């Protein structure tokens, strides 16, 4: 089986799916309300990022997204030979 270029290079957003209620446990960043949410007080799924283990991690959700996107863009450029 071919080796994935991403194996071991990127952090996993969440280890498993969880259907234990509206929030599913953990902390979320609400894109609509720009706040950390948890428990049953969470916005609809299309507006939230997470789950995160801590409220601090959820607060930095957009930074995490930007960092991962930059890493993936760099990996795409390397893969296609576009890096300078």
N, CA, C and O atoms as a printed pandas DataFrame, in Angstrom:
     atom_number atom_name residue_name chain_id  residue_number  x_coord  y_coord  z_coord
0              1         N          UNK        A               1    0.859   -1.177    0.000
1              2        CA          UNK        A               1    0.000    0.000    0.000
2              3         C          UNK        A               1    0.904    1.238    0.000
3              4         O          UNK        A               1    1.873    1.276    0.758
4              5         N          UNK        A               2    0.615    2.257   -0.831
5              6        CA          UNK        A               2    1.441    3.467   -0.867
6              7         C          UNK        A               2    1.373    4.229    0.449
7              8         O          UNK        A               2    0.346    4.256    1.126
8              9         N          UNK        A               3    2.501    4.846    0.789
9             10        CA          UNK        A               3    2.570    5.638    2.012
10            11         C          UNK        A               3    1.926    6.996    1.778
11            12         O          UNK        A               3    2.183    7.640    0.761
12            13         N          UNK        A               4    1.103    7.425    2.698
13            14        CA          UNK        A               4    0.482    8.744    2.611
14            15         C          UNK        A               4    1.511    9.815    2.942
15            16         O          UNK        A               4    2.283    9.663    3.889
16            17         N          UNK        A               5    1.529   10.899    2.167
17            18        CA          UNK        A               5    2.460   11.991    2.448
18            19         C          UNK        A               5    2.121   12.692    3.751
19            20         O          UNK        A               5    2.976   13.361    4.332
20            21         N          UNK        A               6    0.895   12.550    4.217
21            22        CA          UNK        A               6    0.463   13.258    5.422
22            23         C          UNK        A               6    0.640   12.430    6.695
23            24         O          UNK        A               6    0.505   12.964    7.796
24            25         N          UNK        A               7    0.940   11.136    6.563
25            26        CA          UNK        A               7    1.056   10.297    7.751
26            27         C          UNK        A               7    2.062   10.884    8.737
27            28         O          UNK        A               7    3.232   11.082    8.409
28            29         N          UNK        A               8    1.586   11.157    9.943
29            30        CA          UNK        A               8    2.454   11.630   11.001
30            31         C          UNK        A               8    2.914   13.065   10.879
31            32         O          UNK        A               8    3.682   13.530   11.721
32            33         N          UNK        A               9    2.474   13.783    9.862
33            34        CA          UNK        A               9    2.964   15.140    9.658
34            35         C          UNK        A               9    2.009   16.199   10.191
35            36         O          UNK        A               9    2.432   17.317   10.488
36            37         N          UNK        A              10    0.747   15.869   10.315
37            38        CA          UNK        A              10   -0.239   16.858   10.726
38            39         C          UNK        A              10   -0.995   16.361   11.948
39            40         O          UNK        A              10   -1.259   15.168   12.096
40            41         N          UNK        A              11   -1.332   17.294   12.810
41            42        CA          UNK        A              11   -2.099   16.940   13.989
42            43         C          UNK        A              11   -3.499   16.521   13.568
43            44         O          UNK        A              11   -4.036   17.026   12.583
44            45         N          UNK        A              12   -4.082   15.602   14.315
45            46        CA          UNK        A              12   -5.431   15.163   14.037
46            47         C          UNK        A              12   -6.393   16.089   14.757
47            48         O          UNK        A              12   -6.216   16.387   15.938
48            49         N          UNK        A              13   -7.421   16.547   14.035
49            50        CA          UNK        A              13   -8.376   17.479   14.624
50            51         C          UNK        A              13   -9.115   16.829   15.787
51            52         O          UNK        A              13   -9.203   17.412   16.868
52            53         N          UNK        A              14   -9.640   15.639   15.576
53            54        CA          UNK        A              14  -10.258   14.893   16.665
54            55         C          UNK        A              14  -10.062   13.412   16.382
55            56         O          UNK        A              14  -10.056   12.993   15.224
56            57         N          UNK        A              15   -9.905   12.637   17.414
57            58        CA          UNK        A              15   -9.595   11.227   17.243
58            59         C          UNK        A              15  -10.787   10.388   16.830
59            60         O          UNK        A              15  -10.625    9.388   16.130
60            61         N          UNK        A              16  -11.966   10.770   17.245
61            62        CA          UNK        A              16  -13.126    9.964   16.885
62            63         C          UNK        A              16  -14.374   10.826   16.877
63            64         O          UNK        A              16  -14.425   11.889   17.496
64            65         N          UNK        A              17  -15.351   10.353   16.180
65            66        CA          UNK        A              17  -16.640   11.036   16.157
66            67         C          UNK        A              17  -17.371   10.682   17.448
67            68         O          UNK        A              17  -17.196    9.592   17.992
68            69         N          UNK        A              18  -18.180   11.601   17.926
69            70        CA          UNK        A              18  -18.883   11.378   19.177
70            71         C          UNK        A              18  -20.295   11.896   19.008
71            72         O          UNK        A              18  -20.495   13.015   18.535
72            73         N          UNK        A              19  -21.273   11.095   19.388
73            74        CA          UNK        A              19  -22.666   11.503   19.253
74            75         C          UNK        A              19  -23.327   11.490   20.624
75            76         O          UNK        A              19  -24.388   10.891   20.803
76            77         N          UNK        A              20  -22.700   12.150   21.585
77            78        CA          UNK        A              20  -23.213   12.130   22.950
78            79         C          UNK        A              20  -24.029   13.372   23.270
79            80         O          UNK        A              20  -24.072   13.806   24.421
80            81         N          UNK        A              21  -24.666   13.939   22.281
81            82        CA          UNK        A              21  -25.498   15.121   22.496
82            83         C          UNK        A              21  -25.129   16.224   21.532
83            84         O          UNK        A              21  -24.255   16.041   20.684
84            85         N          UNK        A              22  -25.784   17.374   21.649
85            86        CA          UNK        A              22  -25.554   18.470   20.707
86            87         C          UNK        A              22  -24.100   18.879   20.597
87            88         O          UNK        A              22  -23.599   19.064   19.488
88            89         N          UNK        A              23  -23.413   19.025   21.709
89            90        CA          UNK        A              23  -22.022   19.446   21.668
90            91         C          UNK        A              23  -21.046   18.295   21.527
91            92         O          UNK        A              23  -19.910   18.500   21.099
92            93         N          UNK        A              24  -21.463   17.096   21.877
93            94        CA          UNK        A              24  -20.606   15.939   21.773
94            95         C          UNK        A              24  -19.423   15.936   22.733
95            96         O          UNK        A              24  -18.519   15.115   22.576
96            97         N          UNK        A              25  -19.399   16.815   23.710
97            98        CA          UNK        A              25  -18.290   16.889   24.655
98            99         C          UNK        A              25  -17.192   17.807   24.154
99           100         O          UNK        A              25  -17.092   18.057   22.952
100          101         N          UNK        A              26  -16.386   18.300   25.039
101          102        CA          UNK        A              26  -15.286   19.172   24.660
102          103         C          UNK        A              26  -15.712   20.622   24.509
103          104         O          UNK        A              26  -16.821   21.016   24.871
104          105         N          UNK        A              27  -14.786   21.401   23.961
105          106        CA          UNK        A              27  -15.000   22.832   23.767
106          107         C          UNK        A              27  -15.019   23.135   22.268
107          108         O          UNK        A              27  -14.297   22.503   21.497
108          109         N          UNK        A              28  -15.830   24.084   21.863
109          110        CA          UNK        A              28  -15.977   24.451   20.464
110          111         C          UNK        A              28  -15.791   25.947   20.295
111          112         O          UNK        A              28  -16.055   26.720   21.216
112          113         N          UNK        A              29  -15.335   26.357   19.112
113          114        CA          UNK        A              29  -15.286   27.768   18.760
114          115         C          UNK        A              29  -16.439   28.033   17.813
115          116         O          UNK        A              29  -16.529   27.407   16.757
116          117         N          UNK        A              30  -17.327   28.958   18.179
117          118        CA          UNK        A              30  -18.471   29.307   17.338
118          119         C          UNK        A              30  -18.063   30.435   16.393
119          120         O          UNK        A              30  -17.719   31.532   16.832
120          121         N          UNK        A              31  -18.105   30.153   15.099
121          122        CA          UNK        A              31  -17.747   31.154   14.088
122          123         C          UNK        A              31  -18.776   32.278   14.025
123          124         O          UNK        A              31  -18.432   33.420   13.720
124          125         N          UNK        A              32  -20.002   31.968   14.304
125          126        CA          UNK        A              32  -21.074   32.963   14.237
126          127         C          UNK        A              32  -21.026   33.936   15.409
127          128         O          UNK        A              32  -21.209   35.140   15.230
128          129         N          UNK        A              33  -20.778   33.413   16.610
129          130        CA          UNK        A              33  -20.815   34.242   17.818
130          131         C          UNK        A              33  -19.430   34.635   18.333
131          132         O          UNK        A              33  -19.323   35.414   19.281
132          133         N          UNK        A              34  -18.369   34.103   17.718
133          134        CA          UNK        A              34  -16.984   34.371   18.126
134          135         C          UNK        A              34  -16.781   34.152   19.627
135          136         O          UNK        A              34  -16.350   35.046   20.355
136          137         N          UNK        A              35  -17.106   32.938   20.061
137          138        CA          UNK        A              35  -16.943   32.607   21.476
138          139         C          UNK        A              35  -16.762   31.106   21.641
139          140         O          UNK        A              35  -17.105   30.321   20.758
140          141         N          UNK        A              36  -16.214   30.722   22.795
141          142        CA          UNK        A              36  -16.080   29.314   23.157
142          143         C          UNK        A              36  -17.423   28.827   23.673
143          144         O          UNK        A              36  -18.091   29.503   24.456
144          145         N          UNK        A              37  -17.799   27.650   23.222
145          146        CA          UNK        A              37  -19.062   27.054   23.670
146          147         C          UNK        A              37  -18.809   25.613   24.095
147          148         O          UNK        A              37  -17.866   24.972   23.630
148          149         N          UNK        A              38  -19.658   25.115   24.980
149          150        CA          UNK        A              38  -19.524   23.754   25.478
150          151         C          UNK        A              38  -20.885   23.219   25.905
151          152         O          UNK        A              38  -21.848   23.971   26.052
152          153         N          UNK        A              39  -20.945   21.907   26.100
153          154        CA          UNK        A              39  -22.171   21.284   26.586
154          155         C          UNK        A              39  -23.326   21.453   25.626
155          156         O          UNK        A              39  -23.156   21.357   24.411
156          157         N          UNK        A              40  -24.496   21.705   26.173
157          158        CA          UNK        A              40  -25.695   21.863   25.348
158          159         C          UNK        A              40  -25.816   23.268   24.781
159          160         O          UNK        A              40  -26.714   23.534   23.983
160          161         N          UNK        A              41  -24.920   24.178   25.182
161          162        CA          UNK        A              41  -24.963   25.563   24.721
162          163         C          UNK        A              41  -24.000   25.752   23.541
163          164         O          UNK        A              41  -23.039   26.517   23.625
164          165         N          UNK        A              42  -24.279   25.038   22.438
165          166        CA          UNK        A              42  -23.416   25.162   21.264
166          167         C          UNK        A              42  -24.248   25.570   20.056
167          168         O          UNK        A              42  -25.427   25.232   19.947
168          169         N          UNK        A              43  -23.613   26.295   19.163
169          170        CA          UNK        A              43  -24.283   26.705   17.937
170          171         C          UNK        A              43  -24.403   25.501   17.002
171          172         O          UNK        A              43  -23.787   24.467   17.262
172          173         N          UNK        A              44  -25.176   25.609   15.928
173          174        CA          UNK        A              44  -25.295   24.504   14.976
174          175         C          UNK        A              44  -23.920   24.107   14.410
175          176         O          UNK        A              44  -23.007   24.930   14.343
176          177         N          UNK        A              45  -23.790   22.862   14.012
177          178        CA          UNK        A              45  -22.507   22.301   13.582
178          179         C          UNK        A              45  -21.841   23.101   12.472
179          180         O          UNK        A              45  -20.614   23.201   12.451
180          181         N          UNK        A              46  -22.600   23.669   11.557
181          182        CA          UNK        A              46  -21.979   24.395   10.440
182          183         C          UNK        A              46  -21.281   25.673   10.885
183          184         O          UNK        A              46  -20.550   26.270   10.094
184          185         N          UNK        A              47  -21.482   26.108   12.118
185          186        CA          UNK        A              47  -20.863   27.338   12.622
186          187         C          UNK        A              47  -19.761   27.090   13.645
187          188         O          UNK        A              47  -19.203   28.046   14.183
188          189         N          UNK        A              48  -19.432   25.823   13.928
189          190        CA          UNK        A              48  -18.473   25.590   15.010
190          191         C          UNK        A              48  -17.268   24.780   14.547
191          192         O          UNK        A              48  -17.343   23.972   13.621
192          193         N          UNK        A              49  -16.152   25.034   15.234
193          194        CA          UNK        A              49  -14.916   24.288   15.047
194          195         C          UNK        A              49  -14.652   23.523   16.332
195          196         O          UNK        A              49  -14.874   24.042   17.426
196          197         N          UNK        A              50  -14.184   22.308   16.205
197          198        CA          UNK        A              50  -13.878   21.514   17.376
198          199         C          UNK        A              50  -14.402   20.109   17.226
199          200         O          UNK        A              50  -14.885   19.743   16.155
200          201         N          UNK        A              51  -14.321   19.329   18.251
201          202        CA          UNK        A              51  -14.081   19.704   19.637
202          203         C          UNK        A              51  -12.594   19.862   19.955
203          204         O          UNK        A              51  -11.732   19.269   19.306
204          205         N          UNK        A              52  -12.329   20.662   20.953
205          206        CA          UNK        A              52  -10.988   20.869   21.489
206          207         C          UNK        A              52  -10.987   20.419   22.936
207          208         O          UNK        A              52  -12.025   20.423   23.597
208          209         N          UNK        A              53   -9.819   20.031   23.428
209          210        CA          UNK        A              53   -9.700   19.505   24.792
210          211         C          UNK        A              53   -9.861   20.585   25.855
211          212         O          UNK        A              53  -10.330   20.306   26.959
212          213         N          UNK        A              54   -9.470   21.831   25.523
213          214        CA          UNK        A              54   -9.549   22.910   26.509
214          215         C          UNK        A              54  -10.202   24.143   25.891
215          216         O          UNK        A              54  -10.275   24.274   24.669
216          217         N          UNK        A              55  -10.668   25.033   26.741
217          218        CA          UNK        A              55  -11.248   26.286   26.261
218          219         C          UNK        A              55  -10.189   27.135   25.573
219          220         O          UNK        A              55  -10.485   27.835   24.605
220          221         N          UNK        A              56   -8.944   27.076   26.073
221          222        CA          UNK        A              56   -7.862   27.839   25.464
222          223         C          UNK        A              56   -7.590   27.371   24.035
223          224         O          UNK        A              56   -7.386   28.194   23.143
224          225         N          UNK        A              57   -7.587   26.054   23.812
225          226        CA          UNK        A              57   -7.407   25.533   22.455
226          227         C          UNK        A              57   -8.541   25.998   21.543
227          228         O          UNK        A              57   -8.301   26.356   20.390
228          229         N          UNK        A              58   -9.759   25.994   22.045
229          230        CA          UNK        A              58  -10.904   26.447   21.253
230          231         C          UNK        A              58  -10.768   27.924   20.912
231          232         O          UNK        A              58  -11.113   28.339   19.805
232          233         N          UNK        A              59  -10.268   28.723   21.853
233          234        CA          UNK        A              59  -10.070   30.148   21.613
234          235         C          UNK        A              59   -9.095   30.382   20.465
235          236         O          UNK        A              59   -9.222   31.356   19.722
236          237         N          UNK        A              60   -8.121   29.485   20.324
237          238        CA          UNK        A              60   -7.113   29.613   19.261
238          239         C          UNK        A              60   -7.485   28.831   17.999
239          240         O          UNK        A              60   -6.617   28.569   17.167
240          241         N          UNK        A              61   -8.742   28.460   17.844
241          242        CA          UNK        A              61   -9.178   27.615   16.722
242          243         C          UNK        A              61   -8.837   28.229   15.367
243          244         O          UNK        A              61   -8.361   27.521   14.479
244          245         N          UNK        A              62   -9.067   29.516   15.193
245          246        CA          UNK        A              62   -8.797   30.136   13.894
246          247         C          UNK        A              62   -7.302   30.172   13.601
247          248         O          UNK        A              62   -6.898   30.020   12.448
248          249         N          UNK        A              63   -6.476   30.370   14.625
249          250        CA          UNK        A              63   -5.023   30.303   14.438
250          251         C          UNK        A              63   -4.613   28.893   14.007
251          252         O          UNK        A              63   -3.764   28.724   13.133
252          253         N          UNK        A              64   -5.224   27.893   14.628
253          254        CA          UNK        A              64   -4.928   26.507   14.290
254          255         C          UNK        A              64   -5.306   26.217   12.845
255          256         O          UNK        A              64   -4.564   25.546   12.129
256          257         N          UNK        A              65   -6.457   26.720   12.416
257          258        CA          UNK        A              65   -6.900   26.528   11.032
258          259         C          UNK        A              65   -5.913   27.178   10.068
259          260         O          UNK        A              65   -5.529   26.564    9.072
260          261         N          UNK        A              66   -5.501   28.404   10.348
261          262        CA          UNK        A              66   -4.547   29.100    9.474
262          263         C          UNK        A              66   -3.222   28.339    9.396
263          264         O          UNK        A              66   -2.651   28.193    8.316
264          265         N          UNK        A              67   -2.737   27.857   10.537
265          266        CA          UNK        A              67   -1.478   27.120   10.577
266          267         C          UNK        A              67   -1.576   25.850    9.741
267          268         O          UNK        A              67   -0.690   25.562    8.936
268          269         N          UNK        A              68   -2.647   25.094    9.931
269          270        CA          UNK        A              68   -2.816   23.848    9.177
270          271         C          UNK        A              68   -2.972   24.116    7.689
271          272         O          UNK        A              68   -2.407   23.390    6.871
272          273         N          UNK        A              69   -3.724   25.138    7.327
273          274        CA          UNK        A              69   -3.881   25.466    5.908
274          275         C          UNK        A              69   -2.543   25.820    5.275
275          276         O          UNK        A              69   -2.266   25.401    4.152
276          277         N          UNK        A              70   -1.705   26.586    5.977
277          278        CA          UNK        A              70   -0.389   26.944    5.460
278          279         C          UNK        A              70    0.477   25.692    5.290
279          280         O          UNK        A              70    1.182   25.558    4.290
280          281         N          UNK        A              71    0.426   24.778    6.262
281          282        CA          UNK        A              71    1.191   23.537    6.161
282          283         C          UNK        A              71    0.717   22.704    4.971
283          284         O          UNK        A              71    1.530   22.160    4.223
284          285         N          UNK        A              72   -0.599   22.608    4.803
285          286        CA          UNK        A              72   -1.141   21.818    3.696
286          287         C          UNK        A              72   -0.826   22.470    2.351
287          288         O          UNK        A              72   -0.522   21.772    1.384
288          289         N          UNK        A              73   -0.896   23.798    2.280
289          290        CA          UNK        A              73   -0.540   24.497    1.033
290          291         C          UNK        A              73    0.923   24.254    0.679
291          292         O          UNK        A              73    1.252   24.027   -0.485
292          293         N          UNK        A              74    1.806   24.300    1.682
293          294        CA          UNK        A              74    3.228   24.049    1.449
294          295         C          UNK        A              74    3.446   22.607    0.992
295          296         O          UNK        A              74    4.251   22.354    0.096
296          297         N          UNK        A              75    2.738   21.674    1.599
297          298        CA          UNK        A              75    2.854   20.270    1.202
298          299         C          UNK        A              75    2.325   20.077   -0.222
299          300         O          UNK        A              75    2.924   19.341   -1.005
300          301         N          UNK        A              76    1.224   20.721   -0.561
301          302        CA          UNK        A              76    0.694   20.644   -1.940
302          303         C          UNK        A              76    1.711   21.198   -2.935
303          304         O          UNK        A              76    1.925   20.612   -3.996
304          305         N          UNK        A              77    2.338   22.323   -2.597
305          306        CA          UNK        A              77    3.333   22.938   -3.486
306          307         C          UNK        A              77    4.538   22.011   -3.641
307          308         O          UNK        A              77    5.060   21.856   -4.745
308          309         N          UNK        A              78    4.984   21.394   -2.542
309          310        CA          UNK        A              78    6.093   20.453   -2.610
310          311         C          UNK        A              78    5.726   19.257   -3.479
311          312         O          UNK        A              78    6.529   18.806   -4.296
312          313         N          UNK        A              79    4.521   18.749   -3.302
313          314        CA          UNK        A              79    4.056   17.577   -4.021
314          315         C          UNK        A              79    3.977   17.847   -5.532
315          316         O          UNK        A              79    4.294   16.968   -6.334
316          317         N          UNK        A              80    3.562   19.042   -5.916
317          318        CA          UNK        A              80    3.419   19.371   -7.340
318          319         C          UNK        A              80    4.668   20.008   -7.926
319          320         O          UNK        A              80    4.701   20.334   -9.112
320          321         N          UNK        A              81    5.703   20.192   -7.097
321          322        CA          UNK        A              81    6.956   20.755   -7.588
322          323         C          UNK        A              81    6.935   22.254   -7.754
323          324         O          UNK        A              81    7.747   22.800   -8.501
324          325         N          UNK        A              82    6.025   22.940   -7.076
325          326        CA          UNK        A              82    5.900   24.393   -7.222
326          327         C          UNK        A              82    6.693   25.173   -6.197
327          328         O          UNK        A              82    6.742   26.401   -6.261
328          329         N          UNK        A              83    7.318   24.482   -5.246
329          330        CA          UNK        A              83    8.042   25.249   -4.224
330          331         C          UNK        A              83    9.304   25.850   -4.806
331          332         O          UNK        A              83    9.930   25.279   -5.698
332          333         N          UNK        A              84    9.669   27.022   -4.284
333          334        CA          UNK        A              84   10.844   27.710   -4.835
334          335         C          UNK        A              84   12.071   27.524   -3.985
335          336         O          UNK        A              84   13.137   28.042   -4.319
